[in-house]
Amino acid sequence: MAAPETLSTSAPAETAPRRRGRPRKAAGEGSARRDALIAVAAQHFRSKGFDATTMRDIAAASGMQSGSPFYHFKSKNDLLCAVMEQGMERALDGQRQALVRLPEGADAAVRLQALVLHHLRVLLAPGHDFVAVMLYEQRALARPERLRITALKDRYEVAWKRELELLQAQARLRAPASTLRLMLFGAVHGALSWYDRKQALSLAQLAAQITQVFVLDAPTP
Amino acid sequence: MAAPETLSTSAPAETAPRRRGRPRKAAGEGSARRDALIAVAAQHFRSKGFDATTMRDIAAASGMQSGSPFYHFKSKNDLLCAVMEQGMERALDGQRQALVRLPEGADAAVRLQALVLHHLRVLLAPGHDFVAVMLYEQRALARPERLRITALKDRYEVAWKRELELLQAQARLRAPASTLRLMLFGAVHGALSWYDRKQALSLAQLAAQITQVFVLDAPTP
DNA sequence: CCTACCGATCGGTAGG
DNA sequence: CCTACCGATCGGTAGG
């Protein structure tokens, strides 16, 4: 919710008296304007699709003129790529935090449920359009960019693999871990297309149900 | 695998001597040219996406000039809609046949597995691009068309609901039937994005694994 | 179903 | 980051 920036370091773009020094990397990676464009683009790409969104849409929604986004991104595809990368990096951060919050020695099913819940939030919480765009618009990427995104996705899946293999070793999966993981992602991603119609269900409840379906209870010896 | 057409009936568009009689309903619902356009459009919409496909692409791949598809469809959206409708109608036919082939009084899990296998074929077998297009491009449809397609989808899901409710009554589901059905569709649809990378797995094997994960074995009394 | 075409839109750029 | 613009493409149509 709250902006992660501290008060001291980042440039106060609007209120501060115009400093004469060149703005530190005005169009660089950390620019606030650039980040705003990414966020606006994510919303539009998600709700209307990549092809159906024009750079003019994004510029107007960001209070810019039609040619100005090209000062920050050299092409529309570049902007798409930035949306996906930022989405995956935030998702990776959030995933780490979700796991850290768990008690030591938690059951693998509990850890998996935390991963599922975090992932549902990444997909469905307001303002988190990045990863959904990634899932729907991979086709628009050229080979080299797709490889970069895939590498991020692979890192994201490491934690899932770990828990699922533990569960498999406990004989609590009813299919091989690798196939079951793909089914599990499918089931979670599917929520993108139906979740709002089931408002009776909280994301936490849904995460619990999904885990319940995919993982058998621990044998009580 | 083999082309389903017999040698005798279908019109040999190129070699036959020009018949003088008006072609029966040249632009009507059952026109062979129209069906060919639908099939070509399905391939293109699936592989490149609806927005990225041009009517010129479709015309060229059908051996027509760029304006000619508009003789059969009044707009590009109309063509998309026809792709989805034809896909769903064929899927409904296939589903009925898949159920008829089962022995009388088959276990609900067996029947569900047949539904899953048929659905996997509809999504992944060569030449079946229609339903995949429907899943990916619903956004492009306007309200009234979307309602028509949704009605077809609801009819398609009736059989799934039936078997899942039977299984729920047998206490063989680990989540409410309605939520579990959504998870199940998600898991099956997810195969669209990974199946070809797992060629070791046949569709029949995959259907069996999916059923195994989502449905508990019958209690052996 | 073809020919020839229109009007609009869009990604992108030069130059400041 | 704005102004002004280009070149290409695209859905769609008139008229045959």
Short mmCIF file of C-alpha atoms (C1' of nucleotides) in Angstrom, two decimals:
data_model
loop_
_atom_site.label_atom_id
_atom_site.label_comp_id
_atom_site.label_asym_id
_atom_site.label_seq_id
_atom_site.Cartn_x
_atom_site.Cartn_y
_atom_site.Cartn_z
CA MET A 1 0.00 0.00 0.00
CA ALA A 2 2.37 2.71 1.27
CA ALA A 3 5.06 3.81 -1.14
CA PRO A 4 8.20 1.86 -0.42
CA GLU A 5 10.48 4.86 -0.98
CA THR A 6 12.02 6.59 2.00
CA LEU A 7 11.57 10.32 2.28
CA SER A 8 15.21 11.25 2.03
CA THR A 9 16.64 9.78 -1.12
CA SER A 10 14.22 9.72 -4.03
CA ALA A 11 13.67 12.88 -6.06
CA PRO A 12 10.51 14.80 -5.00
CA ALA A 13 9.49 15.38 -8.57
CA GLU A 14 6.70 17.94 -8.13
CA THR A 15 6.99 20.11 -5.02
CA ALA A 16 10.70 20.72 -4.77
CA PRO A 17 12.15 23.92 -6.25
CA ARG A 18 13.67 23.15 -9.60
CA ARG A 19 17.15 21.89 -8.94
CA ARG A 20 19.60 22.77 -11.70
CA GLY A 21 21.52 19.48 -11.66
CA ARG A 22 20.55 16.97 -14.30
CA PRO A 23 17.79 14.81 -12.87
CA ARG A 24 19.42 11.55 -11.91
CA LYS A 25 18.62 9.19 -14.75
CA ALA A 26 15.43 10.97 -15.82
CA ALA A 27 14.62 8.25 -18.30
CA GLY A 28 16.56 5.58 -16.49
CA GLU A 29 15.30 2.44 -14.86
CA GLY A 30 14.11 4.05 -11.64
CA SER A 31 12.27 7.06 -13.05
CA ALA A 32 8.92 7.75 -11.42
CA ARG A 33 7.41 8.74 -14.76
CA ARG A 34 8.59 5.52 -16.26
CA ASP A 35 7.09 3.49 -13.44
CA ALA A 36 3.80 5.34 -13.82
CA LEU A 37 3.73 4.46 -17.50
CA ILE A 38 4.35 0.82 -16.65
CA ALA A 39 1.48 0.77 -14.17
CA VAL A 40 -0.92 2.46 -16.58
CA ALA A 41 0.13 0.16 -19.38
CA ALA A 42 -0.45 -2.88 -17.19
CA GLN A 43 -4.03 -1.82 -16.52
CA HIS A 44 -4.77 -1.18 -20.17
CA PHE A 45 -3.03 -4.28 -21.47
CA ARG A 46 -4.98 -6.37 -19.02
CA SER A 47 -8.41 -4.91 -19.59
CA LYS A 48 -8.27 -4.41 -23.34
CA GLY A 49 -5.40 -6.60 -24.46
CA PHE A 50 -2.00 -5.61 -25.81
CA ASP A 51 -2.93 -5.19 -29.47
CA ALA A 52 -6.11 -3.30 -28.75
CA THR A 53 -4.32 -0.80 -26.52
CA THR A 54 -2.64 2.10 -28.28
CA MET A 55 0.34 4.06 -27.09
CA ARG A 56 -1.97 7.06 -27.36
CA ASP A 57 -4.30 5.47 -24.78
CA ILE A 58 -1.41 5.01 -22.40
CA ALA A 59 -0.03 8.48 -23.01
CA ALA A 60 -3.39 10.14 -22.43
CA ALA A 61 -4.05 8.18 -19.24
CA SER A 62 -0.61 9.27 -18.02
CA GLY A 63 -1.19 12.94 -18.86
CA MET A 64 1.26 12.96 -21.72
CA GLN A 65 1.17 13.69 -25.42
CA SER A 66 0.98 10.86 -27.85
CA GLY A 67 4.65 10.68 -28.74
CA SER A 68 6.03 11.04 -25.24
CA PRO A 69 6.00 7.45 -24.04
CA PHE A 70 8.63 6.76 -26.68
CA TYR A 71 11.00 8.93 -24.69
CA HIS A 72 10.88 6.26 -21.97
CA PHE A 73 10.43 3.11 -24.05
CA LYS A 74 11.81 2.63 -27.48
CA SER A 75 8.82 0.59 -28.61
CA LYS A 76 5.46 -0.69 -27.51
CA ASN A 77 6.91 -4.15 -27.13
CA ASP A 78 9.57 -2.75 -24.86
CA LEU A 79 6.89 -1.37 -22.62
CA LEU A 80 5.09 -4.70 -22.57
CA CYS A 81 8.31 -6.38 -21.59
CA ALA A 82 8.85 -3.89 -18.77
CA VAL A 83 5.36 -4.60 -17.46
CA MET A 84 6.06 -8.30 -17.33
CA GLU A 85 9.48 -7.92 -15.77
CA GLN A 86 8.30 -5.58 -13.07
CA GLY A 87 5.38 -7.88 -12.38
CA MET A 88 7.58 -10.92 -11.99
CA GLU A 89 10.10 -9.13 -9.81
CA ARG A 90 7.41 -7.93 -7.44
CA ALA A 91 5.86 -11.38 -7.42
CA LEU A 92 9.21 -12.90 -6.50
CA ASP A 93 9.66 -10.43 -3.66
CA GLY A 94 6.18 -11.08 -2.36
CA GLN A 95 6.70 -14.80 -2.54
CA ARG A 96 9.84 -14.63 -0.45
CA GLN A 97 8.03 -12.55 2.17
CA ALA A 98 5.06 -14.89 2.24
CA LEU A 99 7.36 -17.81 3.01
CA VAL A 100 9.34 -15.93 5.64
CA ARG A 101 6.17 -15.17 7.57
CA LEU A 102 5.49 -18.86 8.07
CA PRO A 103 6.49 -20.59 11.30
CA GLU A 104 9.64 -22.69 11.19
CA GLY A 105 9.13 -26.28 10.21
CA ALA A 106 5.66 -25.71 8.84
CA ASP A 107 4.06 -28.61 7.01
CA ALA A 108 4.72 -28.65 3.28
CA ALA A 109 0.98 -28.38 2.59
CA VAL A 110 0.80 -25.25 4.73
CA ARG A 111 3.73 -23.76 2.83
CA LEU A 112 2.15 -24.67 -0.48
CA GLN A 113 -1.11 -23.07 0.60
CA ALA A 114 0.78 -19.87 1.38
CA LEU A 115 2.29 -19.96 -2.11
CA VAL A 116 -1.15 -20.46 -3.62
CA LEU A 117 -2.66 -17.61 -1.63
CA HIS A 118 0.16 -15.26 -2.53
CA HIS A 119 -0.18 -16.18 -6.17
CA LEU A 120 -3.93 -15.60 -6.11
CA ARG A 121 -3.25 -12.13 -4.74
CA VAL A 122 -0.69 -11.43 -7.43
CA LEU A 123 -3.27 -12.34 -10.03
CA LEU A 124 -6.44 -10.92 -8.54
CA ALA A 125 -5.75 -8.17 -6.05
CA PRO A 126 -6.47 -4.67 -7.38
CA GLY A 127 -3.48 -3.02 -8.96
CA HIS A 128 -1.73 -6.30 -9.67
CA ASP A 129 -2.30 -6.51 -13.38
CA PHE A 130 1.30 -7.25 -14.27
CA VAL A 131 1.38 -11.01 -14.00
CA ALA A 132 -2.00 -11.43 -15.63
CA VAL A 133 -0.65 -9.52 -18.60
CA MET A 134 2.30 -11.86 -18.67
CA LEU A 135 0.05 -14.89 -18.81
CA TYR A 136 -2.14 -13.54 -21.57
CA GLU A 137 0.29 -11.71 -23.81
CA GLN A 138 3.37 -13.89 -24.06
CA ARG A 139 2.62 -14.40 -27.71
CA ALA A 140 3.45 -10.76 -28.43
CA LEU A 141 7.05 -11.13 -27.28
CA ALA A 142 9.98 -11.90 -29.56
CA ARG A 143 12.35 -14.75 -28.77
CA PRO A 144 15.02 -12.95 -26.69
CA GLU A 145 12.51 -11.15 -24.48
CA ARG A 146 10.50 -14.29 -24.00
CA LEU A 147 13.60 -16.04 -22.74
CA ARG A 148 14.23 -13.35 -20.14
CA ILE A 149 10.66 -13.58 -18.89
CA THR A 150 10.77 -17.36 -18.84
CA ALA A 151 13.88 -17.23 -16.67
CA LEU A 152 12.02 -15.13 -14.12
CA LYS A 153 9.10 -17.54 -14.24
CA ASP A 154 11.40 -20.47 -13.63
CA ARG A 155 12.80 -18.79 -10.53
CA TYR A 156 9.26 -18.21 -9.34
CA GLU A 157 8.40 -21.88 -9.69
CA VAL A 158 11.38 -23.14 -7.70
CA ALA A 159 9.56 -22.77 -4.39
CA TRP A 160 6.54 -24.64 -5.74
CA LYS A 161 8.70 -27.47 -6.98
CA ARG A 162 10.36 -27.78 -3.62
CA GLU A 163 7.14 -28.15 -1.65
CA LEU A 164 5.55 -30.46 -4.17
CA GLU A 165 8.53 -32.77 -4.15
CA LEU A 166 8.43 -32.91 -0.38
CA LEU A 167 4.76 -33.81 -0.59
CA GLN A 168 5.44 -36.43 -3.19
CA ALA A 169 8.02 -37.98 -0.90
CA GLN A 170 5.30 -38.15 1.75
CA ALA A 171 3.01 -39.93 -0.73
CA ARG A 172 0.49 -37.11 -0.52
CA LEU A 173 0.15 -36.43 -4.25
CA ARG A 174 -2.04 -38.40 -6.59
CA ALA A 175 0.02 -37.65 -9.71
CA PRO A 176 3.71 -37.04 -10.44
CA ALA A 177 4.85 -33.74 -8.92
CA SER A 178 5.83 -32.23 -12.26
CA THR A 179 2.46 -32.84 -13.90
CA LEU A 180 0.56 -31.98 -10.79
CA ARG A 181 2.34 -28.64 -10.59
CA LEU A 182 1.16 -27.78 -14.08
CA MET A 183 -2.41 -28.73 -13.17
CA LEU A 184 -2.15 -26.65 -10.03
CA PHE A 185 -0.99 -23.56 -11.90
CA GLY A 186 -3.79 -24.11 -14.37
CA ALA A 187 -6.37 -24.26 -11.60
CA VAL A 188 -5.01 -21.10 -9.99
CA HIS A 189 -4.69 -19.17 -13.23
CA GLY A 190 -8.20 -20.17 -14.18
CA ALA A 191 -9.48 -18.08 -11.31
CA LEU A 192 -8.60 -15.04 -13.42
CA SER A 193 -11.63 -15.74 -15.54
CA TRP A 194 -14.19 -16.60 -12.89
CA TYR A 195 -13.19 -15.33 -9.45
CA ASP A 196 -15.21 -12.11 -9.32
CA ARG A 197 -18.38 -14.07 -9.94
CA LYS A 198 -17.82 -15.97 -6.69
CA GLN A 199 -17.49 -13.10 -4.28
CA ALA A 200 -18.78 -15.26 -1.47
CA LEU A 201 -15.35 -16.86 -1.53
CA SER A 202 -12.35 -15.04 -0.10
CA LEU A 203 -8.96 -15.58 -1.66
CA ALA A 204 -7.83 -17.28 1.54
CA GLN A 205 -10.75 -19.69 1.39
CA LEU A 206 -10.05 -20.39 -2.23
CA ALA A 207 -6.39 -21.08 -1.51
CA ALA A 208 -7.44 -23.52 1.19
CA GLN A 209 -9.84 -25.33 -1.13
CA ILE A 210 -7.27 -25.60 -3.88
CA THR A 211 -4.69 -27.03 -1.53
CA GLN A 212 -7.25 -29.41 -0.13
CA VAL A 213 -8.01 -30.73 -3.60
CA PHE A 214 -4.43 -31.15 -4.76
CA VAL A 215 -2.78 -32.46 -1.61
CA LEU A 216 -3.85 -35.34 0.56
CA ASP A 217 -3.93 -34.84 4.30
CA ALA A 218 -0.87 -35.92 6.22
CA PRO A 219 -1.20 -39.51 7.40
CA THR A 220 -1.87 -39.51 11.14
CA PRO A 221 0.39 -42.20 12.52
CA MET B 1 -4.81 -37.99 -37.96
CA ALA B 2 -6.20 -38.98 -41.38
CA ALA B 3 -8.38 -36.41 -43.09
CA PRO B 4 -12.00 -37.11 -42.20
CA GLU B 5 -13.29 -36.22 -45.69
CA THR B 6 -14.21 -39.00 -48.04
CA LEU B 7 -12.99 -38.77 -51.61
CA SER B 8 -16.40 -38.67 -53.22
CA THR B 9 -18.53 -35.93 -51.74
CA SER B 10 -16.63 -32.74 -51.06
CA ALA B 11 -16.38 -30.22 -53.87
CA PRO B 12 -13.11 -30.41 -55.84
CA ALA B 13 -12.88 -26.65 -56.02
CA GLU B 14 -10.16 -26.39 -58.61
CA THR B 15 -10.39 -29.24 -61.08
CA ALA B 16 -14.14 -29.48 -61.70
CA PRO B 17 -15.59 -27.92 -64.86
CA ARG B 18 -17.49 -24.71 -64.07
CA ARG B 19 -21.12 -25.66 -63.40
CA ARG B 20 -23.66 -23.08 -64.54
CA GLY B 21 -26.33 -23.58 -61.86
CA ARG B 22 -26.37 -21.08 -58.99
CA PRO B 23 -24.34 -22.54 -56.17
CA ARG B 24 -26.74 -23.65 -53.49
CA LYS B 25 -26.79 -20.88 -50.88
CA ALA B 26 -23.43 -19.49 -51.93
CA ALA B 27 -23.16 -17.23 -48.90
CA GLY B 28 -25.52 -19.14 -46.65
CA GLU B 29 -24.77 -20.92 -43.44
CA GLY B 30 -23.70 -24.17 -45.01
CA SER B 31 -21.47 -22.83 -47.79
CA ALA B 32 -18.24 -24.75 -48.25
CA ARG B 33 -16.36 -21.52 -48.89
CA ARG B 34 -17.70 -20.06 -45.73
CA ASP B 35 -16.69 -23.11 -43.72
CA ALA B 36 -13.22 -22.97 -45.21
CA LEU B 37 -12.91 -19.35 -44.14
CA ILE B 38 -13.94 -20.30 -40.64
CA ALA B 39 -11.35 -23.04 -40.45
CA VAL B 40 -8.58 -20.82 -41.77
CA ALA B 41 -9.58 -18.02 -39.44
CA ALA B 42 -9.52 -20.40 -36.48
CA GLN B 43 -5.93 -21.37 -37.22
CA HIS B 44 -4.79 -17.79 -37.59
CA PHE B 45 -6.70 -16.46 -34.60
CA ARG B 46 -5.21 -19.17 -32.47
CA SER B 47 -1.61 -18.89 -33.56
CA LYS B 48 -1.34 -15.12 -33.86
CA GLY B 49 -4.30 -13.81 -31.91
CA PHE B 50 -7.43 -12.10 -33.16
CA ASP B 51 -6.14 -8.54 -33.29
CA ALA B 52 -2.85 -9.50 -34.90
CA THR B 53 -4.61 -11.41 -37.67
CA THR B 54 -5.81 -9.38 -40.64
CA MET B 55 -8.66 -10.18 -42.92
CA ARG B 56 -6.05 -10.01 -45.66
CA ASP B 57 -4.15 -12.88 -44.01
CA ILE B 58 -7.28 -14.98 -43.95
CA ALA B 59 -8.25 -14.09 -47.49
CA ALA B 60 -4.81 -14.93 -48.86
CA ALA B 61 -4.65 -18.24 -47.00
CA SER B 62 -8.05 -19.07 -48.49
CA GLY B 63 -7.04 -18.15 -52.03
CA MET B 64 -9.20 -15.04 -52.13
CA GLN B 65 -8.67 -11.36 -52.68
CA SER B 66 -8.54 -9.08 -49.70
CA GLY B 67 -12.11 -7.84 -49.83
CA SER B 68 -13.77 -11.16 -50.51
CA PRO B 69 -14.22 -12.51 -47.00
CA PHE B 70 -16.65 -9.64 -46.44
CA TYR B 71 -18.95 -11.29 -48.91
CA HIS B 72 -19.37 -14.12 -46.39
CA PHE B 73 -19.04 -12.23 -43.10
CA LYS B 74 -20.13 -8.70 -42.58
CA SER B 75 -17.27 -7.97 -40.19
CA LYS B 76 -14.16 -9.46 -38.69
CA ASN B 77 -16.00 -9.84 -35.39
CA ASP B 78 -18.70 -11.76 -37.17
CA LEU B 79 -16.11 -14.20 -38.40
CA LEU B 80 -14.69 -14.58 -34.91
CA CYS B 81 -18.13 -15.30 -33.61
CA ALA B 82 -18.69 -17.94 -36.27
CA VAL B 83 -15.42 -19.62 -35.31
CA MET B 84 -16.50 -19.85 -31.71
CA GLU B 85 -19.99 -21.03 -32.48
CA GLN B 86 -18.85 -23.73 -34.86
CA GLY B 87 -16.25 -24.81 -32.32
CA MET B 88 -18.76 -25.12 -29.54
CA GLU B 89 -21.28 -26.95 -31.69
CA ARG B 90 -18.74 -29.52 -32.74
CA ALA B 91 -17.53 -29.85 -29.18
CA LEU B 92 -21.10 -30.51 -28.03
CA ASP B 93 -21.56 -33.18 -30.69
CA GLY B 94 -18.29 -34.84 -29.77
CA GLN B 95 -19.16 -34.77 -26.12
CA ARG B 96 -22.45 -36.55 -26.72
CA GLN B 97 -20.70 -39.22 -28.74
CA ALA B 98 -17.99 -39.70 -26.14
CA LEU B 99 -20.63 -40.37 -23.50
CA VAL B 100 -22.64 -42.71 -25.70
CA ARG B 101 -19.61 -44.89 -26.28
CA LEU B 102 -19.34 -45.64 -22.57
CA PRO B 103 -20.80 -48.84 -21.11
CA GLU B 104 -24.12 -48.49 -19.33
CA GLY B 105 -23.89 -47.70 -15.65
CA ALA B 106 -20.26 -46.66 -15.81
CA ASP B 107 -18.80 -45.15 -12.68
CA ALA B 108 -19.10 -41.36 -12.48
CA ALA B 109 -15.32 -41.02 -12.37
CA VAL B 110 -15.03 -43.03 -15.57
CA ARG B 111 -17.60 -40.81 -17.22
CA LEU B 112 -15.82 -37.70 -16.00
CA GLN B 113 -12.54 -39.03 -17.34
CA ALA B 114 -14.17 -39.48 -20.73
CA LEU B 115 -15.33 -35.87 -20.60
CA VAL B 116 -11.84 -34.72 -19.71
CA LEU B 117 -10.26 -36.73 -22.49
CA HIS B 118 -12.72 -35.45 -25.05
CA HIS B 119 -12.15 -31.91 -23.89
CA LEU B 120 -8.38 -32.31 -24.13
CA ARG B 121 -8.82 -33.46 -27.71
CA VAL B 122 -11.04 -30.50 -28.50
CA LEU B 123 -8.32 -28.21 -27.22
CA LEU B 124 -5.19 -29.95 -28.40
CA ALA B 125 -5.84 -32.24 -31.33
CA PRO B 126 -4.64 -30.84 -34.67
CA GLY B 127 -7.30 -28.88 -36.50
CA HIS B 128 -9.32 -28.16 -33.37
CA ASP B 129 -8.41 -24.52 -32.91
CA PHE B 130 -11.96 -23.31 -32.45
CA VAL B 131 -12.45 -23.74 -28.76
CA ALA B 132 -8.98 -22.47 -27.92
CA VAL B 133 -9.85 -19.30 -29.79
CA MET B 134 -12.99 -19.04 -27.74
CA LEU B 135 -11.05 -19.26 -24.51
CA TYR B 136 -8.48 -16.67 -25.50
CA GLU B 137 -10.50 -14.12 -27.42
CA GLN B 138 -13.74 -13.68 -25.54
CA ARG B 139 -12.70 -10.13 -24.77
CA ALA B 140 -13.08 -9.18 -28.42
CA LEU B 141 -16.80 -9.98 -28.45
CA ALA B 142 -19.56 -7.46 -27.84
CA ARG B 143 -22.27 -8.14 -25.27
CA PRO B 144 -24.94 -9.86 -27.41
CA GLU B 145 -22.49 -12.21 -29.10
CA ARG B 146 -20.84 -13.04 -25.83
CA LEU B 147 -24.20 -14.06 -24.44
CA ARG B 148 -24.82 -16.46 -27.32
CA ILE B 149 -21.43 -18.07 -26.82
CA THR B 150 -21.92 -18.28 -23.07
CA ALA B 151 -25.19 -20.11 -23.61
CA LEU B 152 -23.37 -22.74 -25.66
CA LYS B 153 -20.70 -23.04 -23.00
CA ASP B 154 -23.33 -23.56 -20.33
CA ARG B 155 -24.85 -26.40 -22.31
CA TYR B 156 -21.40 -27.92 -22.61
CA GLU B 157 -20.89 -27.82 -18.87
CA VAL B 158 -24.14 -29.56 -18.01
CA ALA B 159 -22.62 -33.01 -18.37
CA TRP B 160 -19.69 -32.05 -16.16
CA LYS B 161 -21.99 -30.73 -13.49
CA ARG B 162 -23.97 -33.92 -13.52
CA GLU B 163 -21.00 -36.22 -12.95
CA LEU B 164 -19.43 -33.96 -10.37
CA GLU B 165 -22.60 -33.80 -8.35
CA LEU B 166 -22.87 -37.56 -8.42
CA LEU B 167 -19.30 -37.77 -7.16
CA GLN B 168 -19.99 -35.23 -4.48
CA ALA B 169 -22.94 -37.32 -3.29
CA GLN B 170 -20.50 -40.22 -3.02
CA ALA B 171 -18.17 -38.05 -0.90
CA ARG B 172 -15.42 -38.41 -3.48
CA LEU B 173 -14.67 -34.70 -3.94
CA ARG B 174 -12.45 -32.69 -1.62
CA ALA B 175 -14.13 -29.34 -2.40
CA PRO B 176 -17.66 -28.23 -3.32
CA ALA B 177 -18.60 -29.46 -6.79
CA SER B 178 -19.09 -25.98 -8.20
CA THR B 179 -15.66 -24.71 -7.18
CA LEU B 180 -13.98 -27.96 -8.04
CA ARG B 181 -15.44 -27.82 -11.52
CA LEU B 182 -13.85 -24.43 -12.06
CA MET B 183 -10.51 -25.73 -10.84
CA LEU B 184 -10.86 -28.73 -13.10
CA PHE B 185 -11.52 -26.62 -16.18
CA GLY B 186 -8.57 -24.47 -15.24
CA ALA B 187 -6.29 -27.49 -14.99
CA VAL B 188 -7.47 -28.82 -18.35
CA HIS B 189 -7.30 -25.48 -20.12
CA GLY B 190 -3.82 -24.91 -18.74
CA ALA B 191 -2.62 -27.83 -20.86
CA LEU B 192 -3.00 -25.50 -23.83
CA SER B 193 0.14 -23.73 -22.75
CA TRP B 194 2.33 -26.67 -21.80
CA TYR B 195 1.13 -29.93 -23.36
CA ASP B 196 3.39 -30.09 -26.39
CA ARG B 197 6.42 -29.87 -24.13
CA LYS B 198 5.41 -33.13 -22.47
CA GLN B 199 5.13 -35.38 -25.45
CA ALA B 200 5.92 -38.40 -23.32
CA LEU B 201 2.38 -38.06 -22.03
CA SER B 202 -0.56 -39.10 -24.20
CA LEU B 203 -3.82 -37.23 -23.92
CA ALA B 204 -5.40 -40.38 -22.51
CA GLN B 205 -2.74 -40.63 -19.82
CA LEU B 206 -3.16 -36.99 -18.99
CA ALA B 207 -6.91 -37.39 -18.70
CA ALA B 208 -6.37 -40.27 -16.33
CA GLN B 209 -3.96 -38.29 -14.17
CA ILE B 210 -6.26 -35.32 -14.00
CA THR B 211 -9.19 -37.46 -12.95
CA GLN B 212 -7.03 -39.22 -10.40
CA VAL B 213 -6.07 -35.89 -8.83
CA PHE B 214 -9.54 -34.40 -8.70
CA VAL B 215 -11.62 -37.43 -7.73
CA LEU B 216 -11.03 -39.84 -4.89
CA ASP B 217 -11.26 -43.54 -5.58
CA ALA B 218 -14.56 -45.20 -4.89
CA PRO B 219 -14.68 -46.52 -1.33
CA THR B 220 -14.33 -50.29 -1.40
CA PRO B 221 -16.93 -51.50 1.07
"C1'" DC C 1 -16.14 -13.07 -55.65
"C1'" DC C 2 -12.69 -9.32 -57.80
"C1'" DT C 3 -11.05 -4.41 -58.55
"C1'" DA C 4 -10.01 -0.35 -56.78
"C1'" DC C 5 -10.32 2.45 -53.31
"C1'" DC C 6 -11.39 5.37 -48.88
"C1'" DG C 7 -10.92 6.96 -44.22
"C1'" DA C 8 -9.09 6.20 -40.00
"C1'" DT C 9 -5.78 4.72 -36.99
"C1'" DC C 10 -1.41 3.65 -35.28
"C1'" DG C 11 3.60 2.96 -34.14
"C1'" DG C 12 7.21 5.63 -34.44
"C1'" DT C 13 10.39 9.80 -35.42
"C1'" DA C 14 12.72 14.52 -36.21
"C1'" DG C 15 13.67 18.47 -34.14
"C1'" DG C 16 13.37 21.31 -30.66
"C1'" DC D 1 8.68 15.86 -22.84
"C1'" DC D 2 5.85 18.49 -26.79
"C1'" DT D 3 4.78 19.58 -31.79
"C1'" DA D 4 3.97 18.10 -36.02
"C1'" DC D 5 4.24 14.72 -38.96
"C1'" DC D 6 5.16 10.35 -41.96
"C1'" DG D 7 4.43 5.81 -43.81
"C1'" DA D 8 2.13 1.79 -43.48
"C1'" DT D 9 -1.62 -0.92 -42.48
"C1'" DC D 10 -6.21 -2.22 -41.94
"C1'" DG D 11 -11.34 -2.86 -41.78
"C1'" DG D 12 -14.61 -2.11 -44.75
"C1'" DT D 13 -17.28 -0.66 -49.15
"C1'" DA D 14 -19.04 0.55 -54.05
"C1'" DG D 15 -19.78 -1.24 -58.17
"C1'" DG D 16 -19.52 -4.63 -61.11
#
